[in-house]
PDB file of C-alpha atoms in Angstrom:
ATOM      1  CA  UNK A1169    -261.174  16.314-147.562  1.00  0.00           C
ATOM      2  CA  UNK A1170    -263.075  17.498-144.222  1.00  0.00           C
ATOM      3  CA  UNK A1171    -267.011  18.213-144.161  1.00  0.00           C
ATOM      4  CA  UNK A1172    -267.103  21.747-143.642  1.00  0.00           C
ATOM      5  CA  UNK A1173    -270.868  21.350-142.068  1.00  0.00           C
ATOM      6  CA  UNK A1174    -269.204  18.314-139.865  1.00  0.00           C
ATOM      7  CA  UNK A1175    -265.501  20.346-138.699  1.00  0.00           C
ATOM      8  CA  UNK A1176    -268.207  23.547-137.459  1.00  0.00           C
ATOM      9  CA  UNK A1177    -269.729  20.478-135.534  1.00  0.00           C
ATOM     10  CA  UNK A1178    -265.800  19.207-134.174  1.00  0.00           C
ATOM     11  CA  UNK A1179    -264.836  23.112-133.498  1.00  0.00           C
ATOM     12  CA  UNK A1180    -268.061  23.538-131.059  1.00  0.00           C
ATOM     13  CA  UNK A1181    -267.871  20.451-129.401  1.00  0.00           C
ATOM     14  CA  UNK A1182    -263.604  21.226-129.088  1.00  0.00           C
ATOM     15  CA  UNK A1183    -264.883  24.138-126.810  1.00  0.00           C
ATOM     16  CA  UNK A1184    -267.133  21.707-124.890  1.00  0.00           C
ATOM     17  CA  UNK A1185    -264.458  19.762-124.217  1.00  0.00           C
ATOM     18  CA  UNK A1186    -261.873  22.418-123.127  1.00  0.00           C
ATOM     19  CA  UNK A1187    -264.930  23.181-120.608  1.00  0.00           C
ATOM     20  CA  UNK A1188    -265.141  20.247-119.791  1.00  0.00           C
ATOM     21  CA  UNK A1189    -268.633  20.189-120.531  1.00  0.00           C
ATOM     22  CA  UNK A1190    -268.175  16.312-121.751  1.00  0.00           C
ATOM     23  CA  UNK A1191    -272.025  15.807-122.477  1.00  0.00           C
ATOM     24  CA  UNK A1192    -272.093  18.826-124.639  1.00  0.00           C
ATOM     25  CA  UNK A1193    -268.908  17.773-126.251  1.00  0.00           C
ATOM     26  CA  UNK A1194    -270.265  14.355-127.273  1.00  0.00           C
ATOM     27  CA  UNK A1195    -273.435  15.994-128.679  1.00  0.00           C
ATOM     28  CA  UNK A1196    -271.130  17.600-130.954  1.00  0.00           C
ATOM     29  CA  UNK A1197    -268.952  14.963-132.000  1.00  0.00           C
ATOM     30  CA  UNK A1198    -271.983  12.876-132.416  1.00  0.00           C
ATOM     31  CA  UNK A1199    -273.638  15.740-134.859  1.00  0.00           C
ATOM     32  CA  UNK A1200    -270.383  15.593-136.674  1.00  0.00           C
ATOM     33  CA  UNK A1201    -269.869  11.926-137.157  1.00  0.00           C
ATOM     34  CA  UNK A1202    -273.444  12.069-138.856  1.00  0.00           C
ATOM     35  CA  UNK A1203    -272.641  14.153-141.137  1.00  0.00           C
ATOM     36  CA  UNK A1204    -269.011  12.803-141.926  1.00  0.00           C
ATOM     37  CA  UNK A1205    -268.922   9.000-140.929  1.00  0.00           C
ATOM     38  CA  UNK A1206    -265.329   8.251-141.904  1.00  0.00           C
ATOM     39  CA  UNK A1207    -263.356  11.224-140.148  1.00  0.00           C
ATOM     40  CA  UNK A1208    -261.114   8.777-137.442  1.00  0.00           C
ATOM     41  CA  UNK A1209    -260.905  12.342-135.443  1.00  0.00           C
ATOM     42  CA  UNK A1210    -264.407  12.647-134.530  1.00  0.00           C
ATOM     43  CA  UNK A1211    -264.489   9.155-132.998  1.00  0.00           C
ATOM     44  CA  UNK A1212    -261.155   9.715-131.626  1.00  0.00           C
ATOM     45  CA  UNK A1213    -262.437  12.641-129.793  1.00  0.00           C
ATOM     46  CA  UNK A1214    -265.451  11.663-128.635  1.00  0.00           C
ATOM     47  CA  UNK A1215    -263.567   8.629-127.000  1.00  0.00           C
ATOM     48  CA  UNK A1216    -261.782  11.557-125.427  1.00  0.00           C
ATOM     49  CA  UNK A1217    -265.040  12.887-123.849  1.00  0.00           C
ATOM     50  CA  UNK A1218    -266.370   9.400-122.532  1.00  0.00           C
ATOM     51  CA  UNK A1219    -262.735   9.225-120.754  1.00  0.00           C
ATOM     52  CA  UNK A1220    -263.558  12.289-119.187  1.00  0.00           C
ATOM     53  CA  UNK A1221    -267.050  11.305-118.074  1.00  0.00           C
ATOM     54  CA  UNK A1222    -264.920   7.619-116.914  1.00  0.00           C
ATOM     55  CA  UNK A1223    -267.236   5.618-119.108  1.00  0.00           C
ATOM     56  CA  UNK A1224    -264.111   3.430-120.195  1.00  0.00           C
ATOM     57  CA  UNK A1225    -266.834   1.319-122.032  1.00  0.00           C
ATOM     58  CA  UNK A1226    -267.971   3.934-124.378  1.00  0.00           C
ATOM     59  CA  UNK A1227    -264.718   5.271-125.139  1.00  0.00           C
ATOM     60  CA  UNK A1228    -262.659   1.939-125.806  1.00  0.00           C
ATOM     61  CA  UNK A1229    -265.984   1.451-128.409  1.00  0.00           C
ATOM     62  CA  UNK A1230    -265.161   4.877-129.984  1.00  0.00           C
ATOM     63  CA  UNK A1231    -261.264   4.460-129.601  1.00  0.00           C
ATOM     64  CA  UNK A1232    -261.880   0.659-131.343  1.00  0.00           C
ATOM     65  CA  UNK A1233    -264.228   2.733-134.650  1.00  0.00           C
ATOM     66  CA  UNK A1234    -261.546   5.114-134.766  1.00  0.00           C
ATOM     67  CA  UNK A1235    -258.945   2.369-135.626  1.00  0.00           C
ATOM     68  CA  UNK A1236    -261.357   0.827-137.970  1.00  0.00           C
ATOM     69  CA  UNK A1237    -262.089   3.889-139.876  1.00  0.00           C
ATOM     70  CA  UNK A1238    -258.309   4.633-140.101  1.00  0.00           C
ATOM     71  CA  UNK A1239    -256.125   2.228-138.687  1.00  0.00           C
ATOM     72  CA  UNK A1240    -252.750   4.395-139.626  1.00  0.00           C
ATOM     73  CA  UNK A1241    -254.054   6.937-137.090  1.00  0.00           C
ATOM     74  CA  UNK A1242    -251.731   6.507-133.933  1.00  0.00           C
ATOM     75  CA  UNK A1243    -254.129   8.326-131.578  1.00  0.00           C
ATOM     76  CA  UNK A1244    -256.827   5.962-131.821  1.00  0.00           C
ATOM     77  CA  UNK A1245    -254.582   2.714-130.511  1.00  0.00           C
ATOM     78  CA  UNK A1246    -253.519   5.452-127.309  1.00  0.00           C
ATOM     79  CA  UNK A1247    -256.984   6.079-127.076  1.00  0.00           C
ATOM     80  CA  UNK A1248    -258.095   2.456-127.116  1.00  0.00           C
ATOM     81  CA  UNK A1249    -255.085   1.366-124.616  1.00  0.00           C
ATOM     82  CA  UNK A1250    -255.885   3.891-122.240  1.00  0.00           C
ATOM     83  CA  UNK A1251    -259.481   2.351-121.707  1.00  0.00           C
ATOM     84  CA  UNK A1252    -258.525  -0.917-122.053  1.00  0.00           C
ATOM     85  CA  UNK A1253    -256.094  -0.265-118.562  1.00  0.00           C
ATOM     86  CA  UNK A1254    -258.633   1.992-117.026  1.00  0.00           C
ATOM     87  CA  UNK A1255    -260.775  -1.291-117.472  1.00  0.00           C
ATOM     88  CA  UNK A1256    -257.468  -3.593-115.646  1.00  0.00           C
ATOM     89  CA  UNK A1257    -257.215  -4.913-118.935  1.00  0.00           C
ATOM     90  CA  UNK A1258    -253.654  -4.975-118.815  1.00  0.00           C
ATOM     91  CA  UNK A1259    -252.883  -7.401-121.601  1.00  0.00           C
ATOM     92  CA  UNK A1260    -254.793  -6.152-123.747  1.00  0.00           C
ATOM     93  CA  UNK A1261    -253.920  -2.282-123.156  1.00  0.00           C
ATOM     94  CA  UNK A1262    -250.068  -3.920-124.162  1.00  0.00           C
ATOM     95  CA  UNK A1263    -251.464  -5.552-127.227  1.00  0.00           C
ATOM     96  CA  UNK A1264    -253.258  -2.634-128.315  1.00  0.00           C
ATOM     97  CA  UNK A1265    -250.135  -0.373-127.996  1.00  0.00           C
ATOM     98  CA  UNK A1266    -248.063  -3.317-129.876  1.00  0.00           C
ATOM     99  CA  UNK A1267    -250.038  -2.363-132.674  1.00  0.00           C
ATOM    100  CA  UNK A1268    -249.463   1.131-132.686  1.00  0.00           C
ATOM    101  CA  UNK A1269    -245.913   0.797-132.394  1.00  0.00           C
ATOM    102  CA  UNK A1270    -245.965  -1.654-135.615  1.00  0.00           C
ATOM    103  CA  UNK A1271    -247.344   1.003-137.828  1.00  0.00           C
ATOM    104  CA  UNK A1272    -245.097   4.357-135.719  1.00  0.00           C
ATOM    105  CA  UNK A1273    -242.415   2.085-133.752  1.00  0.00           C
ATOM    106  CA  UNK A1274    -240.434   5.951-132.422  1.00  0.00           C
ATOM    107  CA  UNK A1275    -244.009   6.864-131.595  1.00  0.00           C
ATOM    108  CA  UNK A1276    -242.675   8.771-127.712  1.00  0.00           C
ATOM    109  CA  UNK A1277    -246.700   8.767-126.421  1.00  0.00           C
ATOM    110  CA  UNK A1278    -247.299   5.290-127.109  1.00  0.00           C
ATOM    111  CA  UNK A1279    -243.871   4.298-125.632  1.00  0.00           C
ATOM    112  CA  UNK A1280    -244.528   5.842-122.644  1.00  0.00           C
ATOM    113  CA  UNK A1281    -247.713   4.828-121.845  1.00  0.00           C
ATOM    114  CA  UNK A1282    -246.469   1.190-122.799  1.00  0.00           C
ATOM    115  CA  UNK A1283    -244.375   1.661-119.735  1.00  0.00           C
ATOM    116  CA  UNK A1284    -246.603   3.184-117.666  1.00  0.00           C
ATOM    117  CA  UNK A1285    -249.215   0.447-118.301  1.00  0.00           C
ATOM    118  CA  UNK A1286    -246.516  -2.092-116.771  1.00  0.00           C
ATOM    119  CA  UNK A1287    -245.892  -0.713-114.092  1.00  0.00           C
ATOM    120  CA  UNK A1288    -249.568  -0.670-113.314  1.00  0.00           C
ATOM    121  CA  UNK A1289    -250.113  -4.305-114.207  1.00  0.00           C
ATOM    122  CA  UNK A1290    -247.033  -5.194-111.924  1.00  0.00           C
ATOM    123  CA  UNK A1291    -248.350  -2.751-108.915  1.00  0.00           C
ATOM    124  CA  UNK A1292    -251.821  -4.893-109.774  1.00  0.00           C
ATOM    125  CA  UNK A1293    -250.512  -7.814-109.288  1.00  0.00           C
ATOM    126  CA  UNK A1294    -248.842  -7.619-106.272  1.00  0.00           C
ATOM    127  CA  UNK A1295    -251.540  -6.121-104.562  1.00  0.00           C
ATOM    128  CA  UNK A1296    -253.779  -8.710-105.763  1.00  0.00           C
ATOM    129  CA  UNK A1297    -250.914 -11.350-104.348  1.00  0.00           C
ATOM    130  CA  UNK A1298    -250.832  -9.626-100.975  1.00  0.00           C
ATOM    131  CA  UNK A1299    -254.995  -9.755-101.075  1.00  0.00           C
ATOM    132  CA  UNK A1300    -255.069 -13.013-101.327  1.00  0.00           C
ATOM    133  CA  UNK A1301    -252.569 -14.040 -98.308  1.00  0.00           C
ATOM    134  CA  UNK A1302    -254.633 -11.587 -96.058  1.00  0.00           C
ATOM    135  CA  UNK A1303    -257.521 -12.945 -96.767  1.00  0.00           C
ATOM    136  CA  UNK A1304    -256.342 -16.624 -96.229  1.00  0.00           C
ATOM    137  CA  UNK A1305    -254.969 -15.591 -92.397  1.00  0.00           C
ATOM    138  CA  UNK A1306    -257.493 -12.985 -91.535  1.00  0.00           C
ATOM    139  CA  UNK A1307    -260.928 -13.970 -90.783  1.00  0.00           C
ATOM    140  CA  UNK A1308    -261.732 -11.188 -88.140  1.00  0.00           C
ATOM    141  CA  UNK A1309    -260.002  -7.334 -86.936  1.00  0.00           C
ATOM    142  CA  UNK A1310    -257.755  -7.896 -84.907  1.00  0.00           C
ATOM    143  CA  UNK A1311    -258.271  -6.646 -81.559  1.00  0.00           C
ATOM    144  CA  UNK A1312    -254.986  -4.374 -80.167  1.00  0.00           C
ATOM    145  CA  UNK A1313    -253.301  -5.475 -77.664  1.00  0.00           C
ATOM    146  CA  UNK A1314    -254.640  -2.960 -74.968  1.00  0.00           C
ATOM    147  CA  UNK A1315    -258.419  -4.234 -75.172  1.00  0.00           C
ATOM    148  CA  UNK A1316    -257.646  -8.018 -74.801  1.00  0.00           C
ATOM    149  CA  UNK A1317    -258.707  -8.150 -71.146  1.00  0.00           C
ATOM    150  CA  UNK A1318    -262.060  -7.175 -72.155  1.00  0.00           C
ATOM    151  CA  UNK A1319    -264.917  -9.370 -72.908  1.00  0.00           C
ATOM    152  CA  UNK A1320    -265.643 -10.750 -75.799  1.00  0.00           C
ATOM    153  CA  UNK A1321    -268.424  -9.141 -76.942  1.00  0.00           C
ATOM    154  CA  UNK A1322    -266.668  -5.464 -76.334  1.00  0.00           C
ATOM    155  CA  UNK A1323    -263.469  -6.801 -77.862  1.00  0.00           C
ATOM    156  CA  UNK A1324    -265.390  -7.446 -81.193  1.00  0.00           C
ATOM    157  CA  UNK A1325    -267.402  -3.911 -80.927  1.00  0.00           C
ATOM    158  CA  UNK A1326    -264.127  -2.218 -80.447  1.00  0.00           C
ATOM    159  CA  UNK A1327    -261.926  -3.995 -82.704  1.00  0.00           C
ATOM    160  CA  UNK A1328    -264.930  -2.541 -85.388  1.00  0.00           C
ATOM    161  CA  UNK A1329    -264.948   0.887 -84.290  1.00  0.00           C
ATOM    162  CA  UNK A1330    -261.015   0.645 -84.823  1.00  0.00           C
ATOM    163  CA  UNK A1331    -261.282  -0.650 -88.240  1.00  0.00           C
ATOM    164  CA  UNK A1332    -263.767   2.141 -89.066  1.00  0.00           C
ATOM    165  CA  UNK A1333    -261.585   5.152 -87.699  1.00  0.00           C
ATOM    166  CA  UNK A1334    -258.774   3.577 -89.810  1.00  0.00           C
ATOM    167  CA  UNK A1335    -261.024   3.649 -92.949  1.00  0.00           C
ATOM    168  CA  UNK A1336    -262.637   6.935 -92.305  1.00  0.00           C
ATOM    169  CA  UNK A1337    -258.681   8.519 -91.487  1.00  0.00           C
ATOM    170  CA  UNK A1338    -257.515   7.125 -94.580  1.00  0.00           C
ATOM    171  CA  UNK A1339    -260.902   8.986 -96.578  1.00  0.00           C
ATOM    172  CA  UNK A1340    -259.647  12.209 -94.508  1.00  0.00           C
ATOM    173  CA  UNK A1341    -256.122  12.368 -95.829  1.00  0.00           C
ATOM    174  CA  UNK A1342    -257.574  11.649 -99.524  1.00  0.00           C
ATOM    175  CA  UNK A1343    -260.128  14.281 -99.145  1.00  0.00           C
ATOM    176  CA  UNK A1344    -257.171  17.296 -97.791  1.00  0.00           C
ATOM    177  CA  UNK A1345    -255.073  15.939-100.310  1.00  0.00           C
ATOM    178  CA  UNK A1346    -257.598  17.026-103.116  1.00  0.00           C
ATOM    179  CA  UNK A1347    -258.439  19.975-101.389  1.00  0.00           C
ATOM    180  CA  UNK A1348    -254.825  21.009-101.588  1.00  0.00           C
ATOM    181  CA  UNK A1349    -254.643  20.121-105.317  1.00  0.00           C
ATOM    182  CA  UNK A1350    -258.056  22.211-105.947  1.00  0.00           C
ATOM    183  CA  UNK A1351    -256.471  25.122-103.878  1.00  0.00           C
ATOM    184  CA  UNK A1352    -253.095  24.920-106.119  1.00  0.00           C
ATOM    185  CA  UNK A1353    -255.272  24.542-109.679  1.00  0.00           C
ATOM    186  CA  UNK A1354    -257.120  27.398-108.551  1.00  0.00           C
ATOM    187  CA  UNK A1355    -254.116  29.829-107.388  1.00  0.00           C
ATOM    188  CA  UNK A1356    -252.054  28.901-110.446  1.00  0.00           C
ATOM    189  CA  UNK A1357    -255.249  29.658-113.079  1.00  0.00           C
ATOM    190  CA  UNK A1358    -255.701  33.109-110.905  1.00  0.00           C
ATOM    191  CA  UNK A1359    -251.925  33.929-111.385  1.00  0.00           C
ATOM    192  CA  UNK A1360    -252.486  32.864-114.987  1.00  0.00           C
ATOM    193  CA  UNK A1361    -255.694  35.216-115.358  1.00  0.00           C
ATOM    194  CA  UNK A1362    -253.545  38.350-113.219  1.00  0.00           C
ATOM    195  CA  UNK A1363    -251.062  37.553-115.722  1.00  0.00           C
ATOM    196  CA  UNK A1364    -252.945  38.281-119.204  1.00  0.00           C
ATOM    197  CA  UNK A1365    -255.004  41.161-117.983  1.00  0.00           C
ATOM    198  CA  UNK A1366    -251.520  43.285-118.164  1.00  0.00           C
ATOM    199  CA  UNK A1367    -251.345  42.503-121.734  1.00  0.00           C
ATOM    200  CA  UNK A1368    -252.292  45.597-124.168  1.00  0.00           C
ATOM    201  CA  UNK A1369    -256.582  45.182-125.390  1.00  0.00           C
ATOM    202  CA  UNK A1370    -257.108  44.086-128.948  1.00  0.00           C
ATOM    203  CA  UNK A1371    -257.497  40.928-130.873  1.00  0.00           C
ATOM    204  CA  UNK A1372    -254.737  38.728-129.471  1.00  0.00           C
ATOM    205  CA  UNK A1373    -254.840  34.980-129.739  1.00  0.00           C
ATOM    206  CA  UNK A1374    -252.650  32.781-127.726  1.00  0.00           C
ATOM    207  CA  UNK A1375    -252.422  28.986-127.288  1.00  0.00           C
ATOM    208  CA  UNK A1376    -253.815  27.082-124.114  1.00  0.00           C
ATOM    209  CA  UNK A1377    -253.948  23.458-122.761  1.00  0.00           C
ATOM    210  CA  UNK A1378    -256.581  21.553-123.488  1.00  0.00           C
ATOM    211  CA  UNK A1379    -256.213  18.110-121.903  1.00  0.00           C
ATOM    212  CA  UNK A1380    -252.738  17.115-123.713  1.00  0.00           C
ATOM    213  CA  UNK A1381    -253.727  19.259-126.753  1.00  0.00           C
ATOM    214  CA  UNK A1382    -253.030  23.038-127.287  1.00  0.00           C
ATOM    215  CA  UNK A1383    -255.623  25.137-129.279  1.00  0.00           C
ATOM    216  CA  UNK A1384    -255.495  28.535-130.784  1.00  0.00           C
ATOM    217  CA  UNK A1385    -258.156  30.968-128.737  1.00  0.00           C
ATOM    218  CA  UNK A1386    -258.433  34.554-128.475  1.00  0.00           C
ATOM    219  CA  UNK A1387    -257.986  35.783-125.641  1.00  0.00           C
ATOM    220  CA  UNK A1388    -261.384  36.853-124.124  1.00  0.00           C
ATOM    221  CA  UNK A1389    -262.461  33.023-124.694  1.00  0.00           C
ATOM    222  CA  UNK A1390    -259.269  31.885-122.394  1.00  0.00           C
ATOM    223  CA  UNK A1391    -259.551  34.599-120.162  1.00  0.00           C
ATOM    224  CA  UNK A1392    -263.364  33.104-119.799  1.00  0.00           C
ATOM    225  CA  UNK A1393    -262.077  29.579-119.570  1.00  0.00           C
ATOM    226  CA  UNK A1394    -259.830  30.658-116.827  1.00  0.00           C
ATOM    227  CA  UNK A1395    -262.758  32.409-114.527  1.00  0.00           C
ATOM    228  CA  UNK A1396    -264.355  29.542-114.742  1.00  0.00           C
ATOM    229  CA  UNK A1397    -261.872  27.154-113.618  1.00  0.00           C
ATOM    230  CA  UNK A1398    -261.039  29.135-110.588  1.00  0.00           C
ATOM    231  CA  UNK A1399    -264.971  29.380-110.193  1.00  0.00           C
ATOM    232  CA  UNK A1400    -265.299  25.695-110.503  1.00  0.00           C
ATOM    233  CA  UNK A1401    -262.016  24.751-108.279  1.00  0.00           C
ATOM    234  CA  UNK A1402    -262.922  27.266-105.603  1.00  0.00           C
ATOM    235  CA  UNK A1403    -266.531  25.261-105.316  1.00  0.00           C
ATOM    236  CA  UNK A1404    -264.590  22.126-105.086  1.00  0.00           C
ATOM    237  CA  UNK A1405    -261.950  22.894-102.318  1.00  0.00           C
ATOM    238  CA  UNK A1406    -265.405  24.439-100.685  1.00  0.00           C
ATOM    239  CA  UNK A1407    -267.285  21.197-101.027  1.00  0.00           C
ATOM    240  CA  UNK A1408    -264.141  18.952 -99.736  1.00  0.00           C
ATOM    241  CA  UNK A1409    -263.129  21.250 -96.840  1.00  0.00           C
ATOM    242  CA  UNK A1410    -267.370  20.999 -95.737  1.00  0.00           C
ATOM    243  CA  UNK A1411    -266.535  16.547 -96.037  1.00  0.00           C
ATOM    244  CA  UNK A1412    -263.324  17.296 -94.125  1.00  0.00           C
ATOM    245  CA  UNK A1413    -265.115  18.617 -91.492  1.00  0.00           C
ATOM    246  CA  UNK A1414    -267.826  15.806 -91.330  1.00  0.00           C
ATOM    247  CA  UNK A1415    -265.038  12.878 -91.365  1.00  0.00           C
ATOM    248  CA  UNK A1416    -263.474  14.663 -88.639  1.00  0.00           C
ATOM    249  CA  UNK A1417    -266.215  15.009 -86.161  1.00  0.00           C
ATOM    250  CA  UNK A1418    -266.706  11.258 -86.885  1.00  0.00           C
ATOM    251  CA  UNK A1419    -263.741  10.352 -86.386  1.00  0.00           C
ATOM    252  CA  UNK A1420    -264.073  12.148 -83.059  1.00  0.00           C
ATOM    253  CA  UNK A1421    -267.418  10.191 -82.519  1.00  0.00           C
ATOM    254  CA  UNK A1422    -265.130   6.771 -82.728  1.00  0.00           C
ATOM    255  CA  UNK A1423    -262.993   7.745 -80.297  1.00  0.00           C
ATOM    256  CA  UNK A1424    -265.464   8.799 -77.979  1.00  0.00           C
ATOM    257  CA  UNK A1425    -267.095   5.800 -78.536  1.00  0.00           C
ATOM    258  CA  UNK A1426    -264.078   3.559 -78.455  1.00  0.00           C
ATOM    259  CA  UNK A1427    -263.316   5.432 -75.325  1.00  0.00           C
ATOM    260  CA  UNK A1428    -266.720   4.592 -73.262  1.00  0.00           C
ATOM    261  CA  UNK A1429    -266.499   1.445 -74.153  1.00  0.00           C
ATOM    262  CA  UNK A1430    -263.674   0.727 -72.887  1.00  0.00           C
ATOM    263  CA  UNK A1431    -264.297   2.373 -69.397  1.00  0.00           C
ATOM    264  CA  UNK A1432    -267.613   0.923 -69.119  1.00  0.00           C
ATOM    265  CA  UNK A1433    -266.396  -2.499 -69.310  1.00  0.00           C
ATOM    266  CA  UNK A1434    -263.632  -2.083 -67.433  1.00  0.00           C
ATOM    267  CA  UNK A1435    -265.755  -0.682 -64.548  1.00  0.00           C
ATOM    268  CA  UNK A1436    -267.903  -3.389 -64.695  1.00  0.00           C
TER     269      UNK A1436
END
């Protein structure tokens, strides 16, 4: 039977998670696993909150306790895989979820992951593969085709330049592809917010996501969660459109550059 003292501990630090607040959320965990060493959940959700923070260390360690302390508790061998891969530790992710499956084999989470986790060993591999050929015929950028009449010297200074700008474009189509996904969380949690302030006031609980959970909250606590989201996104797509801006005046700067050098050498 659950620790009353230790689930108070689990409830507080479920609402640091679902805030994402993952350092507050481990506090809590951690308070409640003190009280209530052999509850597989605690460590289980803890695990959760090092994911978050992407300290895949930490939470294959909690994921790996969580087994221990129960090892009929499916979420723990999900938790553990998904660290394990985050790590590139493909075979063992696959082992891990081998497990699982042994004690749930219809278990639909762990089957898909156990698919997903192939797929991402195979995609691994090949890039790895393709690596390792470019590596063994590429020693230098190559210089395009329109710069080989100049000097050496130039040739190499350009051929960088043009490896740069490639790198830097690459960074710039990352960076407007988050700010789009930023700008869609954001619109869809303000259409979500627009949405529950037309229900009738009173004491109305309703379910919302919490990572690929749903818990129970009233409704001023989601409506809360929600303003803060679109708070939190709207500083994000701010910060990412203010590196958009700096990637592409420096990707202007290489091209300027590129484009003196050029004529300089050729009018010398």
């Amino acid at each position: 039977m659950s620790n009353p003292e230790a689930e108070e501990k689990k409830e507080l630090g479920n609402k640091a998670f679902a805030a994402k607040d993952y350092d507050e959320a481990i506090k809590h965990y951690t308070a409640a696993i003190a009280i209530d060493s052999k509850n597989c959940v605690y460590y289980s959700n803890r695990s959760a909150c090092y994911g978050g923070k992407k300290d895949w260390t930490a939470a294959a360690n909690d994921a790996k306790e969580c087994i221990k302390t129960d090892p009929t508790f499916i979420k723990g061998y999900y938790r553990l895989a998904n660290a394990q891969s985050e790590q590139n530790q493909f075979d063992a992710a696959l082992a891990t979820i081998k497990q699982g499956l042994a004690i749930e084999s219809d278990n639909a989470q762990l089957q898909k992951q156990q698919r997903q986790i192939k797929a991402k060993r195979s995609t691994a591999k090949r890039a790895s593969e393709t690596s390792e050929r470019n590596s063994s015929t590429t020693s230098a950028p190559a210089v395009p085709s329109q710069y080989s009449n100049l000097n050496p010297a130039v040739q190499k200074e350009v051929a960088d330049l043009q490896q740069q700008l490639i790198a830097t474009n690459k960074e710039y189509r990352v960076v407007k592809s988050n700010i789009m996904r930023a700008q869609k969380e954001k619109r869809g949690n303000e259409l979500t917010r627009d949405e529950l302030s037309k229900l009738p006031a009173g004491d109305i609980k309703m379910y919302r996501g919490v990572g690929k959970m749903f818990m129970l909250s009233p409704r001023d606590e989601v409506m809360e969660h929600l303003e803060t989201s679109i708070e939190r996104e709207g500083k994000v797509a701010s910060d990412l459109e203010g590196k958009c801006d700096y990637l592409e005046r420096r990707m202007k700067s290489m091209q300027g550059n590129i484009a003196e050098l050029t004529k300089n050498a050729a009018s010398e």
